[in-house]
């Protein structure tokens, strides 16, 4: 009788997810801290972080690395985290080998209501 040898699967290639948050610098600092704390219990890691500030508008790009190559579970988890953080928009679109996610923390009026006036 012919015995079939078990087939070996190549290990999954890591996948990356670029997440960009837009909003007030203080709001983004809170979001980054919560994101880092939440990632401590997950297999994904932070591969890169970039900050940008233009007046009162700021952005933070976080590049997440999924070692098992499963972006869909990472997107689901990220969506749930954004709802918990009351982040109002989460848009994802593939871009080359990475998936880009753009996040905003609310409308300008909502952000203005949360950020004390300077003067």
XYZ file of N, CA and C in Angstrom:
357
model
N 0.837 -1.172 0.000
C 0.000 0.000 0.000
C 0.890 1.247 0.000
N 0.472 2.233 -0.741
C 1.220 3.479 -0.872
C 0.913 4.395 0.308
N 1.946 4.834 0.985
C 1.774 5.744 2.125
C 2.060 7.170 1.661
N 1.180 8.060 1.986
C 1.376 9.468 1.653
C 2.116 10.156 2.792
N 3.144 10.864 2.425
C 3.890 11.622 3.425
C 3.111 12.890 3.756
N 3.100 13.285 5.008
C 2.394 14.535 5.343
C 3.048 15.709 4.614
N 2.215 16.575 4.135
C 2.743 17.746 3.435
C 3.071 18.827 4.450
N 4.141 19.493 4.198
C 4.538 20.596 5.076
C 4.114 21.894 4.436
N 3.583 22.729 5.240
C 3.196 24.053 4.769
C 4.288 25.036 5.137
N 4.545 25.912 4.228
C 5.521 26.963 4.514
C 4.955 27.867 5.603
N 5.797 28.352 6.486
C 5.281 29.271 7.508
C 4.703 30.519 6.854
N 3.677 31.026 7.480
C 3.024 32.228 6.946
C 4.004 33.397 6.968
N 3.967 34.149 5.912
C 4.801 35.353 5.854
C 4.166 36.422 6.731
N 4.964 37.205 7.413
C 4.374 38.270 8.226
C 3.640 39.277 7.346
N 2.615 39.852 7.906
C 1.845 40.882 7.204
C 1.920 42.157 8.031
N 1.820 43.272 7.347
C 1.909 44.566 8.012
C 0.638 45.356 7.787
N 0.288 46.137 8.779
C -0.886 46.991 8.715
C -0.448 48.388 9.138
N -0.590 49.350 8.243
C -0.270 50.742 8.571
C -1.545 51.429 9.023
N -1.548 51.924 10.243
C -2.713 52.586 10.814
C -2.345 54.044 11.065
N -3.113 54.972 10.489
C -2.856 56.395 10.696
C -4.028 57.011 11.440
N -3.749 57.606 12.582
C -4.753 58.289 13.388
C -4.590 59.789 13.177
N -5.700 60.498 13.014
C -5.701 61.953 12.857
C -6.504 62.572 13.990
N -6.063 63.686 14.519
C -6.806 64.379 15.562
C -5.900 65.326 16.325
N -6.364 65.754 17.477
C -5.573 66.625 18.345
C -4.444 65.806 18.974
N -3.301 66.443 19.193
C -2.125 65.747 19.720
C -2.420 65.037 21.043
N -3.173 65.676 21.928
C -3.515 65.056 23.209
C -4.372 63.815 23.043
N -5.344 63.876 22.131
C -6.193 62.714 21.857
C -5.360 61.560 21.316
N -4.430 61.879 20.423
C -3.607 60.835 19.816
C -2.668 60.193 20.825
N -2.184 60.957 21.795
C -1.332 60.391 22.843
C -2.107 59.354 23.651
N -3.361 59.650 23.956
C -4.212 58.706 24.692
C -4.461 57.459 23.855
N -4.760 57.646 22.570
C -5.016 56.506 21.680
C -3.767 55.632 21.570
N -2.588 56.234 21.405
C -1.342 55.454 21.308
C -1.118 54.635 22.571
N -1.318 55.257 23.725
C -1.104 54.545 24.989
C -2.046 53.355 25.102
N -3.320 53.576 24.787
C -4.291 52.475 24.856
C -3.958 51.376 23.851
N -3.511 51.770 22.666
C -3.133 50.797 21.641
C -1.953 49.954 22.119
N -0.929 50.595 22.675
C 0.238 49.861 23.170
C -0.146 48.904 24.297
N -0.991 49.363 25.213
C -1.425 48.497 26.318
C -2.214 47.300 25.802
N -3.113 47.542 24.848
C -3.928 46.457 24.299
C -3.076 45.462 23.514
N -2.041 45.924 22.857
C -1.174 45.035 22.072
C -0.340 44.108 22.950
N -0.213 44.414 24.236
C 0.567 43.550 25.124
C -0.039 42.162 25.247
N -1.333 42.034 24.994
C -2.004 40.739 25.110
C -2.216 40.074 23.754
N -1.663 40.629 22.696
C -1.850 40.110 21.339
C -0.511 39.704 20.736
N -0.555 38.841 19.714
C 0.701 38.410 19.086
C 1.315 39.454 18.152
N 0.555 40.472 17.771
C 1.085 41.499 16.873
C 2.060 42.406 17.619
N 2.943 43.022 16.858
C 3.915 43.937 17.444
C 3.930 45.243 16.662
N 4.453 46.283 17.295
C 4.608 47.576 16.629
C 5.954 47.562 15.917
N 5.922 47.765 14.599
C 7.147 47.761 13.808
C 7.715 49.163 13.630
N 6.847 50.173 13.642
C 7.298 51.544 13.387
C 6.226 52.519 13.852
N 6.642 53.701 14.287
C 5.720 54.768 14.678
C 6.255 56.079 14.114
N 5.358 56.873 13.528
C 5.726 58.209 13.030
C 4.699 59.216 13.526
N 5.178 60.400 13.900
C 4.321 61.473 14.394
C 4.427 62.667 13.463
N 3.350 63.423 13.375
C 3.364 64.658 12.597
C 2.384 65.628 13.232
N 2.778 66.887 13.341
C 1.902 67.922 13.892
C 1.923 69.110 12.947
N 0.730 69.602 12.618
C 0.593 70.789 11.778
C -0.426 71.695 12.458
N 0.058 72.625 13.276
C -0.855 73.471 14.042
C -1.548 72.643 15.112
N -2.881 72.659 15.110
C -3.637 71.873 16.088
C -3.931 70.473 15.575
N -3.755 70.235 14.281
C -4.013 68.917 13.692
C -2.745 68.066 13.787
N -2.896 66.846 14.258
C -1.759 65.942 14.386
C -2.108 64.600 13.761
N -1.091 63.819 13.489
C -1.324 62.462 13.002
C -0.248 61.548 13.572
N -0.622 60.302 13.726
C 0.293 59.265 14.182
C 0.111 58.070 13.274
N 1.207 57.595 12.673
C 1.160 56.382 11.876
C 1.825 55.276 12.685
N 1.100 54.177 12.857
C 1.627 53.024 13.568
C 1.626 51.856 12.584
N 2.775 51.234 12.398
C 2.886 50.070 11.517
C 2.891 48.831 12.403
N 1.835 48.020 12.270
C 1.699 46.809 13.071
C 2.166 45.606 12.262
N 2.819 44.671 12.918
C 3.311 43.454 12.268
C 2.544 42.264 12.818
N 1.937 41.499 11.913
C 1.253 40.263 12.274
C 2.127 39.106 11.800
N 2.713 38.367 12.728
C 3.631 37.288 12.359
C 2.945 36.128 11.664
N 1.646 35.915 11.943
C 0.943 34.809 11.301
C 0.323 35.209 9.965
N 0.485 36.449 9.557
C -0.012 36.896 8.255
C -1.501 37.134 8.189
N -2.200 37.079 9.328
C -3.662 37.212 9.342
C -4.068 38.654 9.623
N -4.298 39.407 8.562
C -4.712 40.808 8.698
C -6.177 40.915 9.097
N -7.014 39.961 8.674
C -8.455 40.084 8.934
C -8.765 40.077 10.428
N -8.122 39.209 11.205
C -8.394 39.214 12.652
C -7.849 40.486 13.296
N -6.731 40.978 12.782
C -6.165 42.229 13.296
C -7.096 43.400 13.006
N -7.668 43.435 11.808
C -8.618 44.501 11.468
C -9.860 44.435 12.347
N -10.374 43.229 12.591
C -11.535 43.075 13.468
C -11.242 43.564 14.869
N -10.088 43.184 15.398
C -9.696 43.620 16.734
C -9.511 45.131 16.771
N -8.860 45.676 15.740
C -8.625 47.114 15.683
C -9.941 47.883 15.598
N -10.907 47.363 14.832
C -12.224 47.989 14.748
C -12.908 48.040 16.105
N -12.827 46.929 16.850
C -13.429 46.887 18.188
C -12.731 47.865 19.133
N -11.409 47.942 19.043
C -10.666 48.881 19.886
C -11.046 50.320 19.552
N -11.195 50.627 18.266
C -11.581 51.986 17.864
C -12.977 52.341 18.372
N -13.900 51.373 18.351
C -15.243 51.634 18.901
C -15.146 51.915 20.397
N -14.333 51.142 21.090
C -14.149 51.343 22.527
C -13.553 52.720 22.817
N -12.643 53.169 21.955
C -12.003 54.472 22.133
C -12.841 55.613 21.572
N -13.989 55.283 21.012
C -14.899 56.250 20.386
C -14.254 56.962 19.201
N -13.440 56.226 18.478
C -12.894 56.717 17.218
C -13.991 56.527 16.189
N -14.321 57.587 15.446
C -15.529 57.586 14.630
C -15.385 57.014 13.238
N -14.208 56.959 12.676
C -14.064 56.470 11.309
C -12.849 55.568 11.206
N -13.038 54.447 10.542
C -11.957 53.502 10.305
C -12.092 53.041 8.872
N -11.162 53.424 8.014
C -11.200 53.065 6.598
C -9.964 52.240 6.284
N -10.153 51.108 5.616
C -9.017 50.261 5.255
C -9.003 50.042 3.753
N -7.829 50.051 3.179
C -7.668 49.782 1.753
C -6.299 49.164 1.536
N -6.211 48.119 0.702
C -4.901 47.508 0.459
C -4.005 48.454 -0.328
N -2.743 48.424 -0.018
C -1.770 49.249 -0.742
C -0.491 48.445 -0.866
N -0.276 47.866 -2.006
C 0.901 47.027 -2.200
C 0.832 45.817 -1.299
N 1.888 45.567 -0.555
C 1.906 44.413 0.334
C 1.389 44.757 1.721
N 1.058 46.019 1.951
C 0.563 46.436 3.265
C -0.870 46.920 3.137
N -1.572 46.914 4.235
C -2.937 47.430 4.272
C -2.884 48.770 4.992
N -3.482 49.778 4.403
C -3.490 51.105 5.006
C -4.824 51.345 5.687
N -4.802 51.843 6.892
C -6.014 52.154 7.638
C -5.917 53.605 8.071
N -6.927 54.393 7.736
C -6.959 55.797 8.144
C -8.061 55.971 9.176
N -7.745 56.614 10.269
C -8.664 56.756 11.386
C -8.785 58.228 11.748
N -10.007 58.693 11.979
C -10.202 60.049 12.484
C -10.914 59.968 13.823
N -10.652 60.932 14.675
C -11.218 60.892 16.024
C -12.509 61.676 16.149
N -13.133 62.044 15.076
C -14.422 62.727 15.128
C -14.446 63.922 14.213
N -15.573 64.602 14.195
C -15.692 65.798 13.372
C -14.914 66.928 14.014
N -14.668 67.986 13.266
C -13.938 69.129 13.832
C -14.683 69.710 15.031
N -15.998 69.769 14.941
C -16.782 70.324 16.052
C -16.635 69.458 17.296
N -16.668 68.115 17.120
C -16.516 67.237 18.273
C -15.126 67.373 18.874
N -14.101 67.469 18.021
C -12.744 67.636 18.533
C -12.612 68.972 19.253
N -13.204 70.022 18.700
C -13.126 71.346 19.327
C -13.807 71.333 20.688
N -14.887 70.581 20.813
C -15.610 70.515 22.082
C -14.785 69.793 23.146
N -13.921 68.850 22.735
C -13.127 68.095 23.694
C -11.815 68.778 24.043
N -11.344 69.654 23.172
C -10.053 70.306 23.394
C -10.298 71.703 23.949
N -9.753 72.018 25.138
C -9.979 73.355 25.699
C -9.374 74.429 24.805
N -10.051 75.563 24.765
C -9.572 76.694 23.951
C -8.282 77.223 24.544
N -7.375 77.618 23.670
C -6.099 78.187 24.126
C -6.189 79.692 24.028
N -5.614 80.364 24.951
C -5.670 81.808 24.832
C -5.162 82.550 26.005
